[in-house]
Short mmCIF file of C-alpha atoms and ligand atoms in Angstrom, two decimals:
data_model
loop_
_atom_site.label_atom_id
_atom_site.label_comp_id
_atom_site.label_asym_id
_atom_site.label_seq_id
_atom_site.Cartn_x
_atom_site.Cartn_y
_atom_site.Cartn_z
CA MET A 1 0.00 0.00 0.00
CA ALA A 2 1.33 3.43 -0.90
CA ARG A 3 2.44 5.30 2.21
CA LYS A 4 1.15 8.80 2.67
CA PRO A 5 4.15 11.17 2.72
CA PRO A 6 4.62 12.97 6.06
CA PRO A 7 3.61 16.64 6.07
CA ARG A 8 6.58 18.68 4.89
CA ARG A 9 7.98 21.06 7.45
CA PRO A 10 9.31 24.02 5.51
CA SER A 11 13.08 24.28 5.83
CA ALA A 12 15.21 27.38 5.52
CA SER A 13 15.83 26.66 1.87
CA HIS A 14 12.17 26.01 1.05
CA ASP A 15 10.62 28.90 2.89
CA LYS A 16 9.60 31.34 0.21
CA PRO A 17 7.18 34.15 0.79
CA PRO A 18 3.88 33.78 -0.99
CA SER A 19 3.77 35.98 -4.07
CA ARG A 20 2.14 39.23 -3.17
CA SER A 21 1.38 41.23 -6.27
CA ARG A 22 -0.35 43.76 -4.05
CA TRP A 23 3.13 44.95 -2.94
CA GLU A 24 4.13 45.89 -6.47
CA GLY A 25 5.36 49.45 -6.56
CA LYS A 26 5.64 49.59 -2.74
CA ALA A 27 8.39 48.49 -0.40
CA LYS A 28 7.82 44.75 -0.09
CA PRO A 29 7.62 43.65 3.54
CA ASP A 30 10.12 41.16 4.88
CA TRP A 31 8.69 37.96 6.26
CA LEU A 32 9.02 37.19 9.92
CA SER A 33 11.64 34.43 10.06
CA ARG A 34 13.83 36.29 7.60
CA ALA A 35 13.48 39.59 9.47
CA LEU A 36 14.69 37.88 12.66
CA ALA A 37 17.58 36.23 10.82
CA ARG A 38 18.60 39.51 9.17
CA ALA A 39 18.57 41.21 12.56
CA GLY A 40 20.98 38.53 13.79
CA VAL A 41 18.58 37.33 16.48
CA PHE A 42 18.64 33.70 15.31
CA PRO A 43 19.75 31.72 12.26
CA LEU A 44 16.77 31.17 9.94
CA ALA A 45 15.86 27.63 11.07
CA GLU A 46 15.94 28.62 14.76
CA ALA A 47 13.84 31.69 13.99
CA GLU A 48 11.17 29.43 12.48
CA ASP A 49 11.16 27.23 15.60
CA ALA A 50 10.89 30.24 17.90
CA ILE A 51 7.98 31.63 15.86
CA ARG A 52 6.09 28.34 15.89
CA ALA A 53 6.67 28.12 19.63
CA GLY A 54 4.80 31.42 20.04
CA ARG A 55 7.83 33.37 21.30
CA VAL A 56 7.59 36.13 18.70
CA SER A 57 5.19 39.06 18.34
CA ILE A 58 4.59 41.67 15.65
CA ASN A 59 3.27 44.96 17.02
CA GLY A 60 2.20 43.24 20.22
CA ARG A 61 0.38 40.26 18.63
CA VAL A 62 1.89 36.79 18.76
CA ALA A 63 2.63 35.56 15.23
CA LYS A 64 3.05 31.83 14.71
CA GLN A 65 3.66 31.84 10.96
CA PRO A 66 7.31 32.14 9.84
CA LEU A 67 6.10 33.68 6.57
CA ALA A 68 3.94 36.34 8.23
CA PRO A 69 4.67 39.69 6.54
CA VAL A 70 6.41 42.27 8.69
CA PRO A 71 5.11 45.75 7.83
CA GLU A 72 7.65 48.55 7.63
CA GLY A 73 8.41 50.02 11.02
CA ALA A 74 6.74 47.12 12.86
CA VAL A 75 7.99 46.36 16.37
CA LEU A 76 9.12 42.75 16.74
CA ARG A 77 9.62 41.15 20.12
CA VAL A 78 11.16 37.82 21.06
CA ASP A 79 10.23 36.62 24.54
CA GLY A 80 8.98 40.16 25.13
CA VAL A 81 12.31 41.80 24.26
CA GLU A 82 12.25 44.27 21.37
CA VAL A 83 14.39 43.34 18.38
CA GLN A 84 16.83 45.94 17.12
CA ARG A 85 16.27 45.81 13.35
CA GLU A 86 18.87 48.30 12.18
CA VAL A 87 21.74 45.89 11.77
CA GLU A 88 25.36 46.79 11.32
CA THR A 89 27.05 45.39 8.20
CA ARG A 90 29.49 42.65 9.17
CA VAL A 91 32.01 41.08 6.79
CA LEU A 92 34.23 38.03 7.17
CA ALA A 93 37.37 37.46 5.11
CA PHE A 94 37.72 33.71 4.67
CA HIS A 95 40.65 31.88 3.09
CA LYS A 96 38.95 29.30 0.90
CA PRO A 97 40.81 26.01 0.55
CA ALA A 98 40.71 24.02 -2.70
CA ASP A 99 38.09 21.29 -3.15
CA VAL A 100 35.20 22.99 -1.39
CA LEU A 101 32.21 24.46 -3.19
CA THR A 102 31.02 28.03 -2.88
CA SER A 103 27.31 27.44 -2.35
CA THR A 104 24.47 29.77 -1.57
CA VAL A 105 23.44 30.12 2.05
CA SER A 106 20.41 27.88 1.52
CA GLN A 107 22.47 25.03 0.08
CA HIS A 108 24.49 23.87 3.06
CA ARG A 109 25.42 20.60 1.43
CA THR A 110 28.47 18.69 2.47
CA GLY A 111 31.70 19.85 0.92
CA THR A 112 30.78 23.54 0.87
CA VAL A 113 32.57 26.57 2.25
CA TYR A 114 29.89 26.81 4.94
CA GLU A 115 30.98 23.47 6.34
CA VAL A 116 34.46 24.91 6.93
CA LEU A 117 33.47 28.41 8.03
CA LEU A 118 30.39 28.07 10.23
CA PRO A 119 31.80 25.75 12.92
CA GLN A 120 34.55 28.31 13.61
CA LEU A 121 32.24 31.24 14.28
CA PRO A 122 31.87 32.47 17.86
CA ASP A 123 28.27 32.68 19.19
CA GLU A 124 28.06 36.37 18.48
CA LEU A 125 28.68 35.82 14.74
CA SER A 126 26.83 32.54 14.32
CA ARG A 127 23.46 34.26 14.80
CA TYR A 128 23.71 35.93 11.38
CA THR A 129 22.85 34.54 7.97
CA TRP A 130 26.10 34.71 6.00
CA HIS A 131 26.06 35.28 2.25
CA ALA A 132 29.13 34.60 0.11
CA ILE A 133 30.13 37.68 -1.90
CA GLY A 134 30.55 36.17 -5.34
CA ARG A 135 31.89 32.69 -5.86
CA LEU A 136 35.15 30.92 -6.45
CA ASP A 137 35.40 27.71 -8.46
CA ARG A 138 35.80 24.53 -6.48
CA GLY A 139 39.55 24.33 -7.14
CA THR A 140 40.23 28.06 -6.70
CA THR A 141 41.75 29.09 -3.39
CA GLY A 142 41.99 32.44 -1.65
CA LEU A 143 39.92 35.36 -0.44
CA LEU A 144 36.18 34.79 -0.23
CA LEU A 145 34.16 37.40 1.65
CA PHE A 146 30.94 36.69 3.52
CA THR A 147 28.44 39.25 4.77
CA ASN A 148 25.13 39.52 6.60
CA ASP A 149 24.17 42.44 4.29
CA GLU A 150 22.61 41.43 0.96
CA LYS A 151 23.01 44.98 -0.36
CA LEU A 152 26.74 44.64 0.05
CA VAL A 153 26.65 41.41 -1.98
CA ALA A 154 24.90 43.30 -4.79
CA HIS A 155 27.34 46.22 -4.50
CA ALA A 156 30.52 44.16 -4.52
CA THR A 157 29.49 41.79 -7.31
CA SER A 158 27.98 44.38 -9.66
CA PRO A 159 30.26 45.17 -12.62
CA GLU A 160 29.07 48.78 -12.23
CA THR A 161 30.98 49.07 -8.93
CA HIS A 162 34.29 48.38 -10.74
CA LEU A 163 35.68 46.72 -7.62
CA PRO A 164 38.89 44.94 -8.68
CA LYS A 165 39.39 41.27 -7.80
CA ARG A 166 43.04 40.23 -8.01
CA TYR A 167 44.00 36.67 -8.93
CA VAL A 168 47.26 34.83 -9.37
CA ALA A 169 47.20 32.05 -11.95
CA THR A 170 49.69 29.28 -12.48
CA VAL A 171 49.56 28.57 -16.19
CA GLN A 172 50.55 25.76 -18.51
CA GLY A 173 52.97 26.76 -21.20
CA THR A 174 55.21 29.78 -21.11
CA ALA A 175 53.72 33.19 -20.46
CA ASP A 176 55.32 36.33 -21.88
CA GLU A 177 54.32 39.95 -22.36
CA GLU A 178 53.27 39.40 -25.95
CA LYS A 179 50.78 36.68 -25.00
CA LEU A 180 49.35 38.80 -22.17
CA GLU A 181 48.95 42.01 -24.15
CA PRO A 182 45.45 41.21 -25.59
CA LEU A 183 44.10 40.85 -22.04
CA ARG A 184 45.02 44.49 -21.36
CA ARG A 185 42.80 45.59 -24.22
CA GLY A 186 40.02 43.03 -23.64
CA VAL A 187 39.46 39.66 -25.30
CA MET A 188 36.35 38.17 -26.89
CA LEU A 189 34.74 35.33 -24.91
CA GLU A 190 31.56 33.38 -25.78
CA ASP A 191 29.52 35.78 -23.63
CA GLY A 192 31.03 38.95 -25.06
CA PRO A 193 34.20 41.02 -24.79
CA THR A 194 35.96 41.40 -21.44
CA ARG A 195 36.88 44.77 -20.03
CA PRO A 196 40.56 45.68 -20.21
CA ALA A 197 42.24 43.87 -17.30
CA LYS A 198 45.35 44.74 -15.31
CA VAL A 199 47.81 41.99 -16.01
CA LYS A 200 51.37 41.39 -14.72
CA LEU A 201 53.82 38.71 -15.63
CA ARG A 202 55.33 37.46 -12.36
CA ASP A 203 57.36 34.71 -13.99
CA ALA A 204 57.06 32.43 -17.03
CA HIS A 205 54.34 30.34 -15.34
CA THR A 206 52.73 32.85 -12.99
CA VAL A 207 50.40 35.64 -14.07
CA GLU A 208 48.59 38.24 -11.96
CA VAL A 209 45.20 39.33 -13.33
CA SER A 210 42.83 41.96 -11.88
CA VAL A 211 39.28 42.05 -13.21
CA THR A 212 36.32 44.25 -12.35
CA GLU A 213 33.68 41.87 -13.66
CA GLY A 214 32.73 38.53 -12.14
CA ARG A 215 31.73 36.31 -15.04
CA HIS A 216 31.64 32.54 -14.78
CA HIS A 217 35.19 31.06 -14.93
CA GLN A 218 36.27 34.44 -16.21
CA VAL A 219 39.98 34.41 -15.42
CA LYS A 220 40.43 30.84 -16.66
CA ARG A 221 38.59 31.66 -19.87
CA MET A 222 40.59 34.86 -20.40
CA LEU A 223 43.92 33.11 -19.99
CA GLY A 224 42.70 30.17 -22.08
CA ALA A 225 41.84 32.65 -24.86
CA VAL A 226 45.49 33.74 -25.06
CA GLY A 227 46.82 30.18 -25.07
CA LEU A 228 47.64 29.90 -21.37
CA PRO A 229 45.38 27.27 -19.75
CA VAL A 230 45.19 27.69 -15.98
CA LYS A 231 46.53 24.95 -13.71
CA ALA A 232 45.80 26.70 -10.41
CA LEU A 233 44.04 29.90 -9.44
CA HIS A 234 44.23 31.89 -6.21
CA ARG A 235 42.45 35.15 -5.25
CA GLU A 236 44.70 37.54 -3.34
CA ALA A 237 42.52 40.63 -2.97
CA VAL A 238 39.05 42.11 -3.37
CA GLY A 239 39.13 45.89 -3.62
CA ASP A 240 41.83 46.95 -1.15
CA VAL A 241 41.17 44.00 1.15
CA LEU A 242 44.13 41.61 1.04
CA LEU A 243 44.06 37.98 2.03
CA ASP A 244 46.02 37.73 5.28
CA VAL A 245 44.71 34.69 7.15
CA PRO A 246 45.85 31.05 6.91
CA GLU A 247 43.96 28.65 4.66
CA GLY A 248 40.63 27.53 6.07
CA THR A 249 40.42 30.38 8.62
CA PHE A 250 38.71 33.78 8.71
CA ARG A 251 38.85 37.20 10.33
CA GLU A 252 36.30 39.98 10.56
CA LEU A 253 36.85 43.16 8.55
CA THR A 254 36.93 46.52 10.31
CA PRO A 255 34.33 49.20 9.43
CA GLU A 256 37.12 51.10 7.61
CA GLU A 257 37.93 48.07 5.48
CA ILE A 258 34.25 47.78 4.56
CA SER A 259 33.82 51.46 3.70
CA HIS A 260 37.21 52.13 2.05
CA GLY A 261 38.49 48.71 1.08
CA LEU A 262 35.17 47.62 -0.44
CA ARG A 263 33.97 51.19 -1.24
CA TYR A 264 30.69 50.52 0.50
CA SER A 265 28.67 53.27 2.10
CA GLY A 266 25.65 51.12 2.91
CA GLN A 267 23.46 53.55 1.00
CA ASN A 268 22.94 51.66 -2.28
N1 LIG B 1 37.74 33.24 -12.44
C1 LIG B 1 37.78 31.90 -12.60
O1 LIG B 1 38.02 31.41 -13.70
N2 LIG B 1 37.55 31.13 -11.54
C2 LIG B 1 37.33 31.60 -10.29
O2 LIG B 1 37.14 30.84 -9.34
C3 LIG B 1 37.28 33.01 -10.14
C4 LIG B 1 37.49 33.80 -11.23
#
């Protein structure tokens, strides 16, 4: 006999707000579990549990639905304590090892960067939902930033921001200035021309490339286009933030590094 499937409890990755066309043209409200996670009160899954347990109120009324809309300016309380919703932007600089995937925050599968990063976070930082700023290929090592601020993700990954990302590639074959020159003008890839890149020859097998776009496999494709297939790729810097922690570890950026190093005012 066919067994009836158990009722599905929405998980962090499945919780999606119902579509609300009535919010078109207006500021769309956050939904309750996400508002609590953004405020750093709980990680998303714990926020859902707290809401279902009746610990959370919106404007004085207990709300038991994680997807309940939170109107602008609403007062949220957890166990009667008001939630501070203006959250400071926090950024972690993580040294990604090879052979781990950069996944999205809702895809905490095994073998992802989250599996390496999250267990190291102190309590104060583990309350936030951390978003990777861009992605590095599985084999690429180096600087991968994480933030609790989705606007910063959009800022830092938009080509319009022109934030340079500096890579060092170990290439097959012998690199020389003549081979690298086209990259300084821009090369044609399947998805269009690249912007002129800053390129330096470090030695016959090592090339430094700074790009201000973040297209899929961009650096490997650029070097491949000039006859220098990439054997290994490492990111040394994003904006003026340099990688300075051992592989597999992280540190938190200072507010100055966020505002100057990543050119982020928080106003976008
Ligand atoms: N360019 C690539 O080709 N791979 C990366 O991981 C990052 C940039």
